[in-house]
Structure formats: C-alpha cells, structure tokens
CSV table of C-alpha atoms and ligand atoms in Angstrom, one decimal:
chain,number,residue,atom,x,y,z
A,228,MET,CA,44.6,-92.3,-83.6
A,229,PRO,CA,42.3,-94.6,-86.1
A,230,ASP,CA,42.0,-92.0,-89.3
A,231,THR,CA,39.7,-92.4,-92.1
A,232,GLY,CA,38.8,-89.3,-93.3
A,233,ASP,CA,36.9,-86.7,-92.3
A,234,ILE,CA,33.1,-88.1,-91.2
A,235,LEU,CA,32.1,-84.1,-89.5
A,236,ARG,CA,34.1,-81.1,-91.6
A,237,LEU,CA,32.8,-77.1,-90.9
A,238,GLU,CA,33.7,-74.7,-93.8
A,239,ASN,CA,34.0,-70.7,-93.5
A,240,LEU,CA,30.8,-71.2,-90.2
A,241,GLU,CA,29.7,-68.4,-89.2
A,242,VAL,CA,26.8,-67.9,-86.6
A,243,HIS,CA,25.7,-64.3,-85.4
A,244,PHE,CA,23.0,-63.1,-83.6
A,245,PRO,CA,21.8,-59.4,-84.3
A,246,ILE,CA,21.1,-57.8,-81.2
A,247,GLN,CA,17.5,-55.7,-81.1
A,248,GLY,CA,17.4,-52.2,-79.7
A,249,GLY,CA,14.7,-49.9,-78.7
A,250,LEU,CA,11.5,-48.8,-79.9
A,251,PHE,CA,12.4,-46.9,-82.9
A,252,ASP,CA,14.6,-49.9,-84.5
A,253,ARG,CA,12.2,-52.7,-83.5
A,254,VAL,CA,9.4,-50.4,-85.4
A,255,LEU,CA,11.7,-50.6,-88.6
A,256,GLY,CA,12.5,-54.2,-88.2
A,257,ARG,CA,16.3,-53.2,-87.5
A,258,PRO,CA,18.5,-55.0,-85.6
A,259,ALA,CA,20.8,-52.5,-83.9
A,260,GLY,CA,24.3,-54.3,-83.9
A,261,VAL,CA,25.6,-58.7,-84.1
A,262,VAL,CA,27.3,-60.4,-81.9
A,263,ARG,CA,29.7,-62.3,-84.2
A,264,ALA,CA,29.2,-65.6,-81.5
A,265,VAL,CA,31.1,-67.6,-84.6
A,266,ASP,CA,33.0,-65.7,-86.8
A,267,GLY,CA,34.6,-67.7,-89.7
A,268,ILE,CA,35.8,-71.4,-88.9
A,269,ASP,CA,37.4,-74.1,-90.5
A,270,LEU,CA,37.0,-77.4,-89.2
A,271,THR,CA,37.2,-81.2,-88.9
A,272,ILE,CA,36.8,-84.1,-87.4
A,273,GLY,CA,38.3,-87.8,-88.8
A,274,HIS,CA,36.8,-90.4,-88.0
A,275,GLY,CA,37.7,-92.3,-84.9
A,276,GLU,CA,38.9,-88.5,-84.0
A,277,ILE,CA,39.0,-86.9,-80.8
A,278,VAL,CA,39.2,-83.6,-81.1
A,279,ALA,CA,39.6,-81.1,-78.1
A,280,LEU,CA,37.1,-77.0,-78.6
A,281,VAL,CA,39.1,-75.5,-76.7
A,282,GLY,CA,38.0,-71.8,-75.0
A,283,GLU,CA,37.5,-69.0,-72.0
A,284,SER,CA,33.6,-68.5,-71.6
A,285,GLY,CA,32.8,-66.5,-74.1
A,286,SER,CA,34.4,-67.7,-76.5
A,287,GLY,CA,31.9,-69.2,-79.0
A,288,LYS,CA,32.3,-73.3,-78.0
A,289,THR,CA,29.4,-74.0,-77.4
A,290,THR,CA,28.0,-72.4,-80.1
A,291,VAL,CA,29.8,-75.1,-82.2
A,292,GLY,CA,28.6,-78.1,-80.8
A,293,ARG,CA,24.6,-76.5,-80.9
A,294,VAL,CA,25.2,-75.9,-84.2
A,295,ILE,CA,27.5,-79.6,-85.6
A,296,THR,CA,24.5,-80.5,-82.9
A,297,LYS,CA,22.1,-78.8,-84.9
A,298,LEU,CA,20.9,-77.1,-81.8
A,299,ALA,CA,21.3,-73.8,-83.7
A,300,GLN,CA,21.5,-72.9,-87.3
A,301,PRO,CA,24.5,-70.5,-89.3
A,302,THR,CA,24.5,-67.6,-90.4
A,303,ALA,CA,26.5,-68.4,-93.8
A,304,GLY,CA,29.1,-71.4,-94.5
A,305,ARG,CA,28.8,-75.1,-94.8
A,306,LEU,CA,28.3,-78.3,-92.5
A,307,LEU,CA,29.2,-81.2,-93.4
A,308,PHE,CA,28.5,-84.6,-92.5
A,309,GLU,CA,30.2,-87.7,-94.4
A,310,GLY,CA,30.6,-85.1,-97.2
A,311,ALA,CA,26.5,-84.7,-97.4
A,312,ASP,CA,25.4,-81.0,-97.0
A,313,MET,CA,23.9,-80.6,-94.1
A,314,THR,CA,24.5,-76.6,-92.8
A,315,SER,CA,19.7,-76.3,-95.0
A,316,VAL,CA,18.6,-79.5,-93.5
A,317,ARG,CA,16.1,-78.7,-91.1
A,318,GLY,CA,12.9,-80.4,-89.6
A,319,LEU,CA,12.1,-83.7,-87.6
A,320,SER,CA,12.0,-86.0,-90.2
A,321,ALA,CA,14.9,-85.1,-92.7
A,322,LEU,CA,16.8,-84.8,-89.2
A,323,ARG,CA,15.7,-88.1,-88.2
A,324,PRO,CA,18.9,-89.7,-90.4
A,325,TYR,CA,21.2,-87.6,-88.9
A,326,ARG,CA,20.4,-87.3,-84.9
A,327,HIS,CA,20.7,-91.3,-85.8
A,328,HIS,CA,25.0,-90.4,-86.6
A,329,VAL,CA,25.7,-87.0,-83.9
A,330,GLN,CA,25.2,-86.7,-80.1
A,331,MET,CA,25.2,-84.8,-77.8
A,332,ILE,CA,26.0,-84.9,-73.1
A,333,PHE,CA,25.8,-81.4,-72.3
A,334,GLN,CA,27.5,-80.1,-69.1
A,335,ASP,CA,24.8,-79.7,-66.6
A,336,ALA,CA,22.9,-84.2,-65.9
A,337,TYR,CA,21.0,-82.8,-64.1
A,338,GLN,CA,19.1,-80.9,-65.9
A,339,ALA,CA,19.3,-83.0,-69.2
A,340,LEU,CA,18.0,-86.0,-67.2
A,341,ASN,CA,13.9,-86.0,-66.3
A,342,SER,CA,13.6,-86.2,-62.6
A,343,ARG,CA,10.4,-88.5,-63.5
A,344,HIS,CA,11.7,-90.5,-65.7
A,345,THR,CA,13.4,-93.8,-65.1
A,346,VAL,CA,17.0,-94.2,-66.0
A,347,PHE,CA,15.3,-96.7,-68.5
A,348,ASP,CA,12.7,-94.5,-69.7
A,349,ILE,CA,15.8,-91.9,-70.2
A,350,VAL,CA,18.0,-94.2,-72.1
A,351,ALA,CA,15.4,-95.2,-74.0
A,352,GLU,CA,14.4,-91.9,-75.2
A,353,PRO,CA,16.4,-91.5,-78.1
A,354,LEU,CA,16.3,-95.1,-79.6
A,355,ARG,CA,11.6,-94.8,-78.9
A,356,SER,CA,11.7,-91.8,-81.5
A,357,LEU,CA,14.1,-92.2,-83.9
A,358,ARG,CA,12.7,-96.0,-84.5
A,359,LEU,CA,15.2,-98.0,-84.0
A,360,VAL,CA,13.9,-101.1,-81.9
A,361,GLU,CA,11.3,-103.3,-83.4
A,362,ASN,CA,10.2,-105.0,-79.7
A,363,ASP,CA,10.5,-104.4,-76.2
A,364,ALA,CA,13.3,-107.0,-76.6
A,365,GLN,CA,15.2,-105.1,-77.7
A,366,LEU,CA,14.1,-102.5,-76.7
A,367,THR,CA,15.6,-103.6,-73.5
A,368,GLU,CA,18.9,-105.2,-74.9
A,369,ARG,CA,20.0,-101.5,-77.0
A,370,VAL,CA,19.6,-100.0,-73.0
A,371,SER,CA,21.1,-101.9,-71.1
A,372,GLU,CA,23.9,-102.3,-73.6
A,373,ALA,CA,24.5,-98.4,-73.1
A,374,LEU,CA,24.7,-98.4,-69.7
A,375,ALA,CA,27.2,-100.8,-69.5
A,376,ALA,CA,29.0,-99.5,-71.9
A,377,ALA,CA,28.7,-96.3,-69.8
A,378,GLY,CA,29.8,-98.3,-67.0
A,379,LEU,CA,26.9,-98.8,-65.6
A,380,ASN,CA,26.9,-102.1,-64.7
A,381,PRO,CA,24.3,-104.4,-63.9
A,382,PRO,CA,22.6,-102.6,-66.1
A,383,GLY,CA,19.4,-104.4,-65.0
A,384,ASP,CA,20.0,-102.9,-61.1
A,385,PHE,CA,19.8,-99.0,-62.6
A,386,PHE,CA,16.6,-99.7,-64.8
A,387,ALA,CA,14.2,-98.7,-62.1
A,388,ARG,CA,16.1,-95.6,-60.9
A,389,PHE,CA,15.8,-92.6,-60.9
A,390,PRO,CA,17.8,-89.6,-61.0
A,391,HIS,CA,17.4,-88.1,-57.7
A,392,GLU,CA,18.8,-91.2,-56.4
A,393,LEU,CA,21.6,-91.7,-58.3
A,394,SER,CA,25.8,-90.4,-57.6
A,395,GLY,CA,26.9,-87.0,-60.2
A,396,GLY,CA,28.7,-89.4,-61.5
A,397,GLN,CA,26.4,-92.3,-62.2
A,398,ARG,CA,24.0,-89.0,-63.3
A,399,GLN,CA,26.6,-88.3,-66.0
A,400,ARG,CA,26.9,-91.7,-67.1
A,401,VAL,CA,22.8,-92.1,-67.6
A,402,VAL,CA,23.5,-88.9,-69.5
A,403,ILE,CA,26.6,-90.5,-71.6
A,404,ALA,CA,24.2,-93.4,-71.9
A,405,GLY,CA,21.4,-91.7,-73.5
A,406,ALA,CA,24.0,-90.5,-76.2
A,407,LEU,CA,25.4,-94.2,-76.9
A,408,ALA,CA,22.4,-96.4,-77.1
A,409,VAL,CA,21.2,-94.4,-80.6
A,410,ARG,CA,25.6,-95.6,-81.6
A,411,PRO,CA,26.6,-92.7,-83.2
A,412,GLU,CA,29.4,-92.5,-85.4
A,413,LEU,CA,30.1,-88.1,-83.1
A,414,ILE,CA,29.3,-87.2,-80.3
A,415,VAL,CA,29.8,-83.9,-79.6
A,416,ALA,CA,30.4,-83.2,-75.7
A,417,ASP,CA,29.7,-79.7,-73.6
A,418,GLU,CA,32.1,-79.3,-70.9
A,419,PRO,CA,31.4,-83.0,-69.5
A,420,VAL,CA,33.2,-83.8,-66.6
A,421,SER,CA,33.1,-79.4,-65.2
A,422,MET,CA,30.5,-79.8,-62.6
A,423,LEU,CA,32.0,-83.3,-61.1
A,424,ASP,CA,34.6,-83.9,-58.7
A,425,VAL,CA,37.7,-84.3,-59.6
A,426,SER,CA,38.1,-88.3,-58.6
A,427,ILE,CA,34.4,-88.3,-60.8
A,428,ARG,CA,36.4,-87.0,-63.8
A,429,ALA,CA,38.8,-89.5,-64.8
A,430,GLN,CA,36.6,-92.0,-64.7
A,431,ILE,CA,34.4,-90.3,-67.2
A,432,LEU,CA,37.5,-89.4,-69.0
A,433,GLN,CA,38.0,-92.9,-70.0
A,434,VAL,CA,34.5,-93.9,-71.0
A,435,LEU,CA,34.6,-91.8,-73.6
A,436,VAL,CA,37.9,-92.6,-74.7
A,437,ASP,CA,36.6,-96.6,-74.5
A,438,LEU,CA,34.4,-96.2,-76.4
A,439,ARG,CA,36.4,-94.2,-79.6
A,440,ASP,CA,39.1,-97.1,-78.8
A,441,LYS,CA,36.8,-100.1,-79.7
A,442,HIS,CA,34.5,-98.0,-81.8
A,443,ASN,CA,36.3,-96.0,-83.8
A,444,MET,CA,33.6,-93.4,-82.3
A,445,ALA,CA,34.3,-89.5,-83.0
A,446,LEU,CA,34.2,-86.8,-80.0
A,447,LEU,CA,34.5,-83.0,-79.7
A,448,PHE,CA,35.5,-82.5,-76.4
A,449,ILE,CA,34.3,-79.4,-75.4
A,450,THR,CA,36.3,-77.8,-72.3
A,451,HIS,CA,38.1,-74.6,-71.2
A,452,ASP,CA,41.3,-76.9,-68.9
A,453,LEU,CA,43.5,-77.0,-71.4
A,454,PRO,CA,45.6,-80.5,-68.4
A,455,LEU,CA,42.2,-81.9,-70.0
A,456,ALA,CA,42.5,-81.9,-73.0
A,457,TRP,CA,45.5,-82.7,-73.8
A,458,LEU,CA,44.8,-85.9,-72.0
A,459,ILE,CA,41.7,-86.8,-73.9
A,460,ALA,CA,42.5,-85.6,-77.3
A,461,ASP,CA,44.2,-86.1,-80.7
A,462,ARG,CA,44.2,-82.9,-81.6
A,463,ILE,CA,43.7,-79.2,-80.2
A,464,ALA,CA,42.1,-76.1,-81.8
A,465,VAL,CA,41.7,-73.3,-79.0
A,466,LEU,CA,38.6,-70.4,-79.7
A,467,TYR,CA,38.8,-66.8,-79.2
A,468,LEU,CA,35.8,-65.0,-79.6
A,469,GLY,CA,34.6,-67.1,-82.6
A,470,LYS,CA,38.4,-67.2,-83.9
A,471,LEU,CA,40.2,-70.4,-84.1
A,472,VAL,CA,44.0,-68.8,-83.8
A,473,GLU,CA,45.0,-72.2,-82.9
A,474,ILE,CA,44.6,-74.9,-84.3
A,475,GLY,CA,47.1,-78.5,-83.4
A,476,SER,CA,48.2,-81.5,-82.3
A,477,ALA,CA,47.2,-81.5,-78.7
A,478,ASP,CA,50.8,-82.6,-77.8
A,479,GLU,CA,52.4,-80.2,-80.0
A,480,ILE,CA,49.6,-77.5,-78.8
A,481,THR,CA,50.1,-78.4,-75.3
A,482,PHE,CA,53.8,-77.6,-74.7
A,483,ASN,CA,55.0,-76.0,-78.4
A,484,PRO,CA,52.3,-73.4,-78.4
A,485,ARG,CA,52.7,-70.2,-80.9
A,486,HIS,CA,50.1,-68.9,-80.6
A,487,PRO,CA,50.4,-65.6,-77.1
A,488,TYR,CA,46.3,-66.8,-76.2
A,489,THR,CA,47.1,-70.8,-76.3
A,490,VAL,CA,50.5,-69.2,-73.6
A,491,ALA,CA,48.5,-67.5,-72.1
A,492,LEU,CA,46.2,-70.7,-71.1
A,493,ARG,CA,49.3,-73.2,-70.7
A,494,ASP,CA,51.2,-71.4,-68.2
A,495,ALA,CA,48.4,-70.5,-66.2
A,496,THR,CA,47.3,-74.4,-65.4
A,497,PRO,CA,50.8,-75.9,-63.4
A,498,GLN,CA,50.1,-78.9,-63.8
A,499,ILE,CA,51.6,-79.4,-68.1
A,500,HIS,CA,54.4,-77.2,-67.8
A,501,THR,CA,56.9,-76.7,-65.6
A,502,ASP,CA,58.6,-73.3,-64.4
A,503,ALA,CA,61.2,-74.2,-66.8
A,504,ASP,CA,58.6,-73.6,-69.7
A,505,ARG,CA,56.1,-71.4,-68.5
A,506,SER,CA,56.3,-68.0,-70.6
A,507,LYS,CA,57.6,-64.8,-69.6
A,508,LEU,CA,54.4,-63.5,-70.8
A,509,PRO,CA,52.0,-61.3,-67.9
A,510,ALA,CA,49.4,-63.8,-66.8
A,511,LEU,CA,45.9,-63.0,-69.0
A,512,GLN,CA,44.2,-61.2,-67.7
A,513,GLY,CA,40.0,-60.1,-67.5
A,514,GLU,CA,37.9,-61.8,-69.8
A,515,VAL,CA,36.8,-62.6,-72.7
A,516,PRO,CA,34.8,-59.1,-74.6
A,517,SER,CA,31.6,-59.0,-75.8
A,518,ALA,CA,30.6,-60.8,-79.1
A,519,ALA,CA,28.9,-58.0,-79.8
A,520,ARG,CA,32.6,-55.3,-79.9
A,521,VAL,CA,35.0,-57.6,-81.4
A,522,PRO,CA,38.8,-54.8,-81.9
A,523,LYS,CA,39.7,-53.9,-85.4
A,524,GLY,CA,42.5,-56.6,-86.0
A,525,CYS,CA,43.7,-59.4,-83.9
A,526,ARG,CA,40.5,-59.6,-81.5
A,527,PHE,CA,42.9,-60.5,-79.1
A,528,HIS,CA,44.9,-57.7,-79.3
A,529,PRO,CA,42.8,-55.6,-76.0
A,530,ARG,CA,44.7,-58.6,-74.4
A,531,CYS,CA,48.1,-59.0,-75.5
A,532,PRO,CA,51.6,-58.7,-74.0
A,533,LEU,CA,52.9,-58.2,-77.1
A,534,ALA,CA,50.4,-56.8,-79.2
A,535,PHE,CA,52.6,-53.2,-81.8
A,536,ASP,CA,50.9,-51.4,-84.5
A,537,ARG,CA,49.4,-54.2,-87.5
A,538,CYS,CA,47.9,-56.3,-84.7
A,539,ARG,CA,45.3,-53.4,-83.8
A,540,GLN,CA,44.8,-52.3,-87.7
A,541,ASP,CA,44.5,-56.3,-89.8
A,542,GLU,CA,43.6,-59.6,-88.7
A,543,PRO,CA,46.6,-62.8,-89.5
A,544,PRO,CA,45.2,-65.3,-91.1
A,545,ALA,CA,46.0,-69.2,-89.7
A,546,ILE,CA,50.4,-69.8,-91.1
A,547,GLU,CA,51.5,-72.9,-90.6
A,548,VAL,CA,54.6,-72.9,-88.1
A,549,GLY,CA,54.7,-76.6,-87.4
A,550,PRO,CA,53.2,-80.5,-89.9
A,551,GLN,CA,49.7,-79.9,-89.3
A,552,HIS,CA,50.0,-76.8,-86.6
A,553,LEU,CA,48.5,-73.0,-87.8
A,554,SER,CA,48.6,-70.4,-85.1
A,555,ALA,CA,47.3,-67.3,-86.5
A,556,CYS,CA,49.5,-64.7,-84.4
A,557,TRP,CA,51.1,-62.2,-87.5
A,558,LEU,CA,54.4,-63.4,-84.9
A,559,ALA,CA,53.9,-67.0,-85.0
A,560,ASN,CA,56.9,-68.0,-87.1
B,146,SF4,FE1,48.7,-60.8,-79.6
B,146,SF4,FE2,49.6,-59.7,-82.3
B,146,SF4,FE3,50.0,-61.7,-82.3
B,146,SF4,FE4,47.3,-61.1,-82.3
B,146,SF4,S1,49.0,-60.9,-83.9
B,146,SF4,S2,48.2,-62.1,-81.2
B,146,SF4,S3,47.9,-59.0,-81.2
B,146,SF4,S4,51.0,-60.5,-81.3
C-alpha cells in the first residue's frame, strides 16, 4: 500500500439530527429527542489507501460518507482534507475545489444517472460544472479517458447511449467514470456493487483497485459485507450505532477480530472462516437499534452474548490490541 500521509482526517465527528415532537414541541421550537447517527468517530485515510467502513444498515456509515462529500453537515468535530479544515466550508463556489478532489459513487446507478442524458453528457457534467476543461476537444478527451478507465471500451461506442440501453454493470461503470472524470484524489463509494450480479462485482472492484494502483487514488469503501471489505481494503473500520468499535488492517479485522460485533459479522460469512475459526458465540440476533435510543454503557450490550454489569454502565474506550489495531470492548485484552 503506498503511504505518503493522511489525505483525510475525521476528528471526533458527530452528526445528530433533532426529532421534532408533537404540536406543543413544535410551537416551542423544542426537539423531542436526538438521533445520534454518527457519535464521535476518529478516522484517517492515507494517500492511495483503501479503507472499508463496515456495518449493518442503520450503523451510520452512509452518513459518514455524506459528511466527507459535503452532502451533510456535522454537528460537531472536524473534517480535514490535506490538513485544511473543511468542516464549515459551504456554498457552491467555496466547495468547488474540494469537489474536484473528493467524489462519491452511489449504490443505485439507475437513480444516480439522469435517464434523459447520454453517457457523454453524464460523464461531462462534472467537468463542465467545475470548469475543468477549456474547449470541446479537451472535454471529449477527458470523457474518453474516464470511460476507458472505468472499463467501457471503446469509449466512443458509449457516448450516445442512454442509461436504459446499458446493463447494470455498465451503468455502474458510467457512475464510476463520472466520478473519475475530474481526476479526484479520494472517492467515497457507498455500497457500489451491492446491486450488481456476483459475476460483475469482481470486475467493478478490480476497476477501483486499478485506479488506486495507477493514480494513487484513496478510497473509502462503504459496505455491509465483511468479505468484500477484506478483498478490497487495506484497513477495515467497523461501525456500530454511530461509533467505531474496531479498526485495523483488513487481515487483522477479518481473521483476528477482537470485538464481539466484528466476530459476529465474521461468523455470519462462511466465505472467510473455516469451522475451526468460528467462535462459539451465538449468531447475531435482531437489528441495529434506533440511533434515537442509544443504550447506556457499551451500545452493543443489548445484543452482546458476553455483556456483563460494567458493559451496561460504562462505555468502553478504544484499546490497542495489536499494531494499529483498536477495539472498543472491555474484554478486548
Ligand atoms: Fe460485549 Fe461488553 Fe465488550 Fe460491549 S464491552 S462488546 S457488551 S463484552
């Protein structure tokens, strides 16, 4: 993994949403509660590094991606890009340079693409809106380059096509090409292959890894799928109910997990364990509870088969359990 320092740093990042209650609360302008979607996370991504953010639905991982791409505003904490504090930067023109460097790939390619635009116009749109080209020849060259990098060859064959004329895999490649066209330094990919056939997934993952290898592009890969995270990532961060509960190298998190939640995710996926590795813990039951009702103490305790009294009272800190491997569990050591 090429490592030349951090490109992105999240410091104690929080995203809380107020819940509006009944009429009385609304008249008084009083929130009825707070959804703690992201609740104080620290995370770094290095130049050319692939970090996977793993968690179930409701864990807050998409909200983290939206904050990084400036589609959501944090309630507290800091977002640093190349050392510059971007937390409070807002507005189209102020964000233009940032959007040039940081792009997002969405899960649902069909929704992400404007069905009335051709592939050429879809990929050209960020180049035009960020004013990154000076003439039509440059525009055609950059669109061709992005389509080719996303594996759509020969690029000219796709220029005049509309999204409905493409397969699911080709549509996702167009989404990737749109993000690549501006030559970003960091891409946030939110479940980019979860809606694709298994046979297409490997090809799309390979496109993303190639981009890192050729252009030293960093990637935050958001997924619920631990085996996929292991396949693509250098490091894996596990998110539960708005908190990072474990972080470490992809191999450590996958084959030596130290948090019961990560163990449960690993046990649920036979692709990455043998029966000998499998823990004797019962399978994970139920779903992530609402972020409007975060339990006291360790937030995983209502689902944790190992919970004991202290877990219901005190929130465990992240403890170093190996080189660059942190786990937030009282039993981690
Ligand atoms: Fe389970 Fe307690 Fe560890 Fe939380 S701190 S994961 S409840 S053992």
